[in-house]
Amino acid sequence: MPPDRAVLEELATANRILFQQGVVDGFGHVSMRHPDHPDHFLLARSMAPAMVTADDIMQFDPDSEPTDSDPRRPYLERFIHGEIYRIRPDVAAVVHSHSPSVVPFGIVPTVTLRPVFHMSGFLGQGAPVFEIRCCAGDSSDMLIRDRTLGAALAVSLGEHATVLMRGHGSTVVGQTLRQAVFRAVYTEVNARLQGDALRLGEPTYLSPGEAAASTQTNNGQLNRSWDMWAAQAASSPSSSIVKE
């Protein structure tokens, strides 16, 4: 059973926000757990995020397969979403991206992505890195294209909000769609700031207490960012293309 139209519209808006904020480009995707059937999730058909509308949203079963014999082409990496939802009942939304400032932190093993300012306290004491070679060997295309790889990624994520994917990108989760989008945006921002700081010297990172307290505060302010980003996305050139 499809969710309310408003739910589909918000997920479509999330796609366009992530494009507008430079987290995704022609690739990447965002999903949400079905609000009425928590073992199912909602994700657009395989297409560029900036072009997604409510009518492009598909529904997937617990094995990440389309429901109701939907013939549209799904994303190859939908298993990222399905396997995280399977083991993380607290997660209501998942963002996968290749945002450029984040990628270096997944390929330099001596540096950990850690929160350098209060907007990224959700990174805690550092984002883990998923190494696909551990379960796919050294000749894969780096994509999470089946349940086995999705499950391995979910294990690497653990209880964290963000997991980096070596040579690929990152995956971010949230307890709501708006929180996941917020975290995806500020994972990219933090990576950019941390990279800048490392060129100057050794950064002072948030303490565990500072990270926890700032996360709690930011969780109460999510709509402030969402409303601004949604307005920007609605007025962007890509929005005009979508409406046509």
mmCIF file of C-alpha atoms in Angstrom:
data_model
loop_
_atom_site.group_PDB
_atom_site.id
_atom_site.type_symbol
_atom_site.label_atom_id
_atom_site.label_comp_id
_atom_site.label_asym_id
_atom_site.label_seq_id
_atom_site.Cartn_x
_atom_site.Cartn_y
_atom_site.Cartn_z
ATOM 1 C CA MET A 1 0.000 0.000 0.000
ATOM 2 C CA PRO A 2 1.520 3.363 -0.991
ATOM 3 C CA PRO A 3 2.000 6.009 1.695
ATOM 4 C CA ASP A 4 0.312 9.399 1.672
ATOM 5 C CA ARG A 5 1.244 11.659 -1.217
ATOM 6 C CA ALA A 6 2.828 14.112 1.219
ATOM 7 C CA VAL A 7 5.356 11.446 2.255
ATOM 8 C CA LEU A 8 6.349 10.841 -1.365
ATOM 9 C CA GLU A 9 6.634 14.574 -1.994
ATOM 10 C CA GLU A 10 8.948 15.001 0.996
ATOM 11 C CA LEU A 11 11.207 12.184 -0.185
ATOM 12 C CA ALA A 12 11.340 13.777 -3.645
ATOM 13 C CA THR A 13 12.245 17.085 -1.997
ATOM 14 C CA ALA A 14 15.033 15.354 -0.069
ATOM 15 C CA ASN A 15 16.547 14.187 -3.359
ATOM 16 C CA ARG A 16 16.564 17.710 -4.745
ATOM 17 C CA ILE A 17 17.939 19.215 -1.541
ATOM 18 C CA LEU A 18 20.864 16.809 -1.573
ATOM 19 C CA PHE A 19 21.620 17.784 -5.164
ATOM 20 C CA GLN A 20 21.289 21.497 -4.445
ATOM 21 C CA GLN A 21 23.634 21.193 -1.442
ATOM 22 C CA GLY A 22 26.308 19.373 -3.418
ATOM 23 C CA VAL A 23 25.983 16.009 -1.688
ATOM 24 C CA VAL A 24 24.787 14.086 -4.765
ATOM 25 C CA ASP A 25 25.144 14.750 -8.474
ATOM 26 C CA GLY A 26 23.849 12.426 -11.193
ATOM 27 C CA PHE A 27 24.477 9.591 -8.751
ATOM 28 C CA GLY A 28 23.563 8.881 -5.150
ATOM 29 C CA HIS A 29 20.194 8.198 -3.528
ATOM 30 C CA VAL A 30 18.078 8.724 -0.428
ATOM 31 C CA SER A 31 15.440 6.399 1.001
ATOM 32 C CA MET A 32 13.024 6.312 3.902
ATOM 33 C CA ARG A 33 11.387 3.522 5.829
ATOM 34 C CA HIS A 34 7.737 3.038 4.859
ATOM 35 C CA PRO A 35 5.758 4.829 7.596
ATOM 36 C CA ASP A 36 2.991 2.197 7.647
ATOM 37 C CA HIS A 37 4.995 -0.943 6.807
ATOM 38 C CA PRO A 38 8.337 -0.651 8.622
ATOM 39 C CA ASP A 39 9.793 -3.752 6.953
ATOM 40 C CA HIS A 40 9.487 -1.971 3.580
ATOM 41 C CA PHE A 41 11.242 1.144 2.332
ATOM 42 C CA LEU A 42 10.726 3.860 -0.287
ATOM 43 C CA LEU A 43 13.362 4.817 -2.868
ATOM 44 C CA ALA A 44 13.231 6.440 -6.288
ATOM 45 C CA ARG A 45 13.643 4.504 -9.502
ATOM 46 C CA SER A 46 17.139 4.599 -10.981
ATOM 47 C CA MET A 47 17.588 8.211 -12.046
ATOM 48 C CA ALA A 48 19.457 11.409 -11.226
ATOM 49 C CA PRO A 49 18.356 12.706 -7.796
ATOM 50 C CA ALA A 50 17.715 16.254 -9.037
ATOM 51 C CA MET A 51 15.029 14.905 -11.367
ATOM 52 C CA VAL A 52 13.087 12.825 -8.824
ATOM 53 C CA THR A 53 9.375 13.538 -8.320
ATOM 54 C CA ALA A 54 6.820 11.852 -6.087
ATOM 55 C CA ASP A 55 5.717 9.709 -9.029
ATOM 56 C CA ASP A 56 9.214 8.229 -9.320
ATOM 57 C CA ILE A 57 9.208 6.682 -5.841
ATOM 58 C CA MET A 58 9.137 2.874 -5.656
ATOM 59 C CA GLN A 59 8.435 0.586 -2.721
ATOM 60 C CA PHE A 60 10.807 -2.243 -1.757
ATOM 61 C CA ASP A 61 10.386 -5.342 0.369
ATOM 62 C CA PRO A 62 12.780 -6.510 3.138
ATOM 63 C CA ASP A 63 15.040 -8.126 0.522
ATOM 64 C CA SER A 64 15.311 -4.846 -1.404
ATOM 65 C CA GLU A 65 13.140 -6.091 -4.256
ATOM 66 C CA PRO A 66 10.391 -3.929 -5.821
ATOM 67 C CA THR A 67 6.873 -4.665 -4.611
ATOM 68 C CA ASP A 68 3.710 -5.066 -6.674
ATOM 69 C CA SER A 69 5.681 -6.249 -9.712
ATOM 70 C CA ASP A 70 6.869 -2.687 -10.337
ATOM 71 C CA PRO A 71 8.635 -2.899 -13.721
ATOM 72 C CA ARG A 72 10.707 0.262 -13.334
ATOM 73 C CA ARG A 73 14.478 -0.048 -13.070
ATOM 74 C CA PRO A 74 15.714 0.233 -9.462
ATOM 75 C CA TYR A 75 19.077 1.491 -8.261
ATOM 76 C CA LEU A 76 21.786 -1.178 -8.314
ATOM 77 C CA GLU A 77 22.808 -0.250 -4.766
ATOM 78 C CA ARG A 78 19.362 -0.432 -3.149
ATOM 79 C CA PHE A 79 20.813 -3.160 -0.914
ATOM 80 C CA ILE A 80 22.641 -0.452 1.052
ATOM 81 C CA HIS A 81 19.264 0.724 2.269
ATOM 82 C CA GLY A 82 17.537 -2.604 2.789
ATOM 83 C CA GLU A 83 20.284 -4.187 4.857
ATOM 84 C CA ILE A 84 20.713 -1.146 7.095
ATOM 85 C CA TYR A 85 16.976 -1.064 7.774
ATOM 86 C CA ARG A 86 17.142 -4.771 8.566
ATOM 87 C CA ILE A 87 19.598 -4.433 11.447
ATOM 88 C CA ARG A 88 18.954 -0.836 12.574
ATOM 89 C CA PRO A 89 15.303 -0.496 13.703
ATOM 90 C CA ASP A 90 16.096 3.042 14.878
ATOM 91 C CA VAL A 91 16.925 4.177 11.330
ATOM 92 C CA ALA A 92 14.118 5.785 9.335
ATOM 93 C CA ALA A 93 16.136 7.192 6.415
ATOM 94 C CA VAL A 94 19.386 6.471 4.559
ATOM 95 C CA VAL A 95 21.488 8.673 2.258
ATOM 96 C CA HIS A 96 24.208 7.263 0.014
ATOM 97 C CA SER A 97 26.486 9.694 -1.804
ATOM 98 C CA HIS A 98 29.903 10.277 -3.333
ATOM 99 C CA SER A 99 30.315 13.802 -1.956
ATOM 100 C CA PRO A 100 33.829 14.909 -2.942
ATOM 101 C CA SER A 101 35.212 16.227 0.346
ATOM 102 C CA VAL A 102 34.337 12.982 2.128
ATOM 103 C CA VAL A 103 36.028 10.547 -0.272
ATOM 104 C CA PRO A 104 39.632 11.383 0.793
ATOM 105 C CA PHE A 105 38.888 10.384 4.390
ATOM 106 C CA GLY A 106 37.973 6.891 3.214
ATOM 107 C CA ILE A 107 41.229 6.365 1.328
ATOM 108 C CA VAL A 108 43.813 7.751 3.780
ATOM 109 C CA PRO A 109 43.964 5.220 6.636
ATOM 110 C CA THR A 110 45.946 7.483 8.954
ATOM 111 C CA VAL A 111 43.220 10.149 9.143
ATOM 112 C CA THR A 112 39.737 9.670 10.640
ATOM 113 C CA LEU A 113 36.731 11.814 9.786
ATOM 114 C CA ARG A 114 35.895 13.428 13.137
ATOM 115 C CA PRO A 115 33.715 16.386 14.152
ATOM 116 C CA VAL A 116 35.539 19.693 13.987
ATOM 117 C CA PHE A 117 32.523 21.952 14.666
ATOM 118 C CA HIS A 118 29.212 21.774 16.443
ATOM 119 C CA MET A 119 27.064 21.098 13.378
ATOM 120 C CA SER A 120 28.700 17.703 12.896
ATOM 121 C CA GLY A 121 28.607 16.367 16.444
ATOM 122 C CA PHE A 122 26.740 13.310 15.143
ATOM 123 C CA LEU A 123 30.095 12.030 13.844
ATOM 124 C CA GLY A 124 30.925 11.208 17.451
ATOM 125 C CA GLN A 125 34.535 10.143 17.816
ATOM 126 C CA GLY A 126 34.938 9.230 14.185
ATOM 127 C CA ALA A 127 33.285 7.580 11.197
ATOM 128 C CA PRO A 128 34.246 3.960 10.470
ATOM 129 C CA VAL A 129 35.464 2.953 7.010
ATOM 130 C CA PHE A 130 33.989 0.036 5.080
ATOM 131 C CA GLU A 131 36.589 -1.931 3.119
ATOM 132 C CA ILE A 132 34.801 -3.794 0.333
ATOM 133 C CA ARG A 133 37.829 -5.980 -0.353
ATOM 134 C CA CYS A 134 37.111 -7.846 2.856
ATOM 135 C CA CYS A 135 34.090 -9.521 1.275
ATOM 136 C CA ALA A 136 34.301 -8.884 -2.488
ATOM 137 C CA GLY A 137 38.012 -9.350 -3.183
ATOM 138 C CA ASP A 138 40.208 -6.886 -5.055
ATOM 139 C CA SER A 139 38.438 -6.962 -8.440
ATOM 140 C CA SER A 140 34.944 -5.659 -7.623
ATOM 141 C CA ASP A 141 33.376 -2.573 -9.197
ATOM 142 C CA MET A 142 33.106 -1.124 -5.650
ATOM 143 C CA LEU A 143 29.298 -1.169 -5.754
ATOM 144 C CA ILE A 144 27.004 -2.674 -3.113
ATOM 145 C CA ARG A 145 25.071 -4.746 -5.596
ATOM 146 C CA ASP A 146 23.711 -7.597 -3.440
ATOM 147 C CA ARG A 147 22.443 -8.384 0.043
ATOM 148 C CA THR A 148 25.741 -9.900 1.191
ATOM 149 C CA LEU A 149 27.649 -6.694 0.506
ATOM 150 C CA GLY A 150 24.814 -4.613 1.935
ATOM 151 C CA ALA A 151 24.902 -6.636 5.146
ATOM 152 C CA ALA A 152 28.680 -6.207 5.423
ATOM 153 C CA LEU A 153 28.306 -2.442 5.016
ATOM 154 C CA ALA A 154 25.562 -2.371 7.666
ATOM 155 C CA VAL A 155 27.853 -4.182 10.093
ATOM 156 C CA SER A 156 30.613 -1.621 9.442
ATOM 157 C CA LEU A 157 28.146 1.178 10.109
ATOM 158 C CA GLY A 158 27.262 -0.396 13.440
ATOM 159 C CA GLU A 159 25.635 2.173 15.724
ATOM 160 C CA HIS A 160 27.281 5.125 13.972
ATOM 161 C CA ALA A 161 25.492 7.823 11.978
ATOM 162 C CA THR A 162 27.976 7.773 9.097
ATOM 163 C CA VAL A 163 30.102 5.093 7.457
ATOM 164 C CA LEU A 164 32.709 5.873 4.811
ATOM 165 C CA MET A 165 33.215 3.532 1.872
ATOM 166 C CA ARG A 166 36.801 3.271 0.725
ATOM 167 C CA GLY A 167 37.221 4.511 -2.840
ATOM 168 C CA HIS A 168 33.480 5.078 -3.179
ATOM 169 C CA GLY A 169 31.721 7.557 -0.881
ATOM 170 C CA SER A 170 29.664 7.354 2.278
ATOM 171 C CA THR A 171 26.328 6.325 3.753
ATOM 172 C CA VAL A 172 24.524 8.369 6.390
ATOM 173 C CA VAL A 173 21.491 7.400 8.465
ATOM 174 C CA GLY A 174 18.933 9.239 10.558
ATOM 175 C CA GLN A 175 15.956 8.650 12.795
ATOM 176 C CA THR A 176 13.939 10.845 10.414
ATOM 177 C CA LEU A 177 14.320 11.794 6.771
ATOM 178 C CA ARG A 178 15.127 15.389 7.685
ATOM 179 C CA GLN A 179 17.789 14.288 10.148
ATOM 180 C CA ALA A 180 19.430 12.023 7.569
ATOM 181 C CA VAL A 181 19.529 14.863 5.028
ATOM 182 C CA PHE A 182 20.952 17.234 7.655
ATOM 183 C CA ARG A 183 23.649 14.721 8.537
ATOM 184 C CA ALA A 184 24.550 14.042 4.907
ATOM 185 C CA VAL A 185 24.976 17.754 4.228
ATOM 186 C CA TYR A 186 27.079 18.347 7.332
ATOM 187 C CA THR A 187 29.184 15.229 6.786
ATOM 188 C CA GLU A 188 30.309 16.870 3.548
ATOM 189 C CA VAL A 189 30.779 20.270 5.209
ATOM 190 C CA ASN A 190 32.781 18.765 8.093
ATOM 191 C CA ALA A 191 35.021 16.872 5.672
ATOM 192 C CA ARG A 192 35.765 20.088 3.814
ATOM 193 C CA LEU A 193 36.544 21.995 7.014
ATOM 194 C CA GLN A 194 38.629 19.177 8.471
ATOM 195 C CA GLY A 195 40.632 18.922 5.258
ATOM 196 C CA ASP A 196 41.286 22.682 5.387
ATOM 197 C CA ALA A 197 42.311 22.475 9.054
ATOM 198 C CA LEU A 198 44.689 19.579 8.465
ATOM 199 C CA ARG A 199 46.609 21.704 5.965
ATOM 200 C CA LEU A 200 47.224 24.205 8.773
ATOM 201 C CA GLY A 201 48.070 21.712 11.502
ATOM 202 C CA GLU A 202 46.454 19.240 13.874
ATOM 203 C CA PRO A 203 42.800 20.183 14.530
ATOM 204 C CA THR A 204 41.145 20.313 17.918
ATOM 205 C CA TYR A 205 38.201 17.948 17.626
ATOM 206 C CA LEU A 206 34.966 17.974 19.606
ATOM 207 C CA SER A 207 35.143 16.008 22.845
ATOM 208 C CA PRO A 208 32.640 13.173 23.348
ATOM 209 C CA GLY A 209 30.588 15.426 25.616
ATOM 210 C CA GLU A 210 30.630 18.319 23.140
ATOM 211 C CA ALA A 211 29.643 16.009 20.286
ATOM 212 C CA ALA A 212 26.719 14.573 22.244
ATOM 213 C CA ALA A 213 25.464 17.936 23.511
ATOM 214 C CA SER A 214 25.681 19.648 20.126
ATOM 215 C CA THR A 215 23.887 16.728 18.471
ATOM 216 C CA GLN A 216 21.046 16.984 20.953
ATOM 217 C CA THR A 217 20.720 20.720 20.305
ATOM 218 C CA ASN A 218 20.855 20.356 16.526
ATOM 219 C CA ASN A 219 18.196 17.640 16.560
ATOM 220 C CA GLY A 220 15.765 20.277 17.780
ATOM 221 C CA GLN A 221 16.665 22.659 14.942
ATOM 222 C CA LEU A 222 16.329 20.417 11.875
ATOM 223 C CA ASN A 223 13.343 22.198 10.372
ATOM 224 C CA ARG A 224 15.260 25.478 10.286
ATOM 225 C CA SER A 225 17.722 24.071 7.760
ATOM 226 C CA TRP A 226 15.179 21.885 5.959
ATOM 227 C CA ASP A 227 12.812 24.771 5.250
ATOM 228 C CA MET A 228 15.607 26.899 3.792
ATOM 229 C CA TRP A 229 17.053 24.073 1.703
ATOM 230 C CA ALA A 230 13.611 23.057 0.434
ATOM 231 C CA ALA A 231 12.931 26.635 -0.672
ATOM 232 C CA GLN A 232 16.291 26.804 -2.443
ATOM 233 C CA ALA A 233 15.678 23.471 -4.165
ATOM 234 C CA ALA A 234 12.202 24.558 -5.270
ATOM 235 C CA SER A 235 13.607 27.662 -6.964
ATOM 236 C CA SER A 236 16.608 25.947 -8.584
ATOM 237 C CA PRO A 237 16.873 25.310 -12.355
ATOM 238 C CA SER A 238 16.596 21.554 -11.759
ATOM 239 C CA SER A 239 13.204 22.111 -10.114
ATOM 240 C CA SER A 240 11.916 23.770 -13.272
ATOM 241 C CA ILE A 241 13.075 20.796 -15.315
ATOM 242 C CA VAL A 242 11.325 18.392 -12.950
ATOM 243 C CA LYS A 243 8.026 20.300 -13.160
ATOM 244 C CA GLU A 244 8.089 20.212 -16.946
#
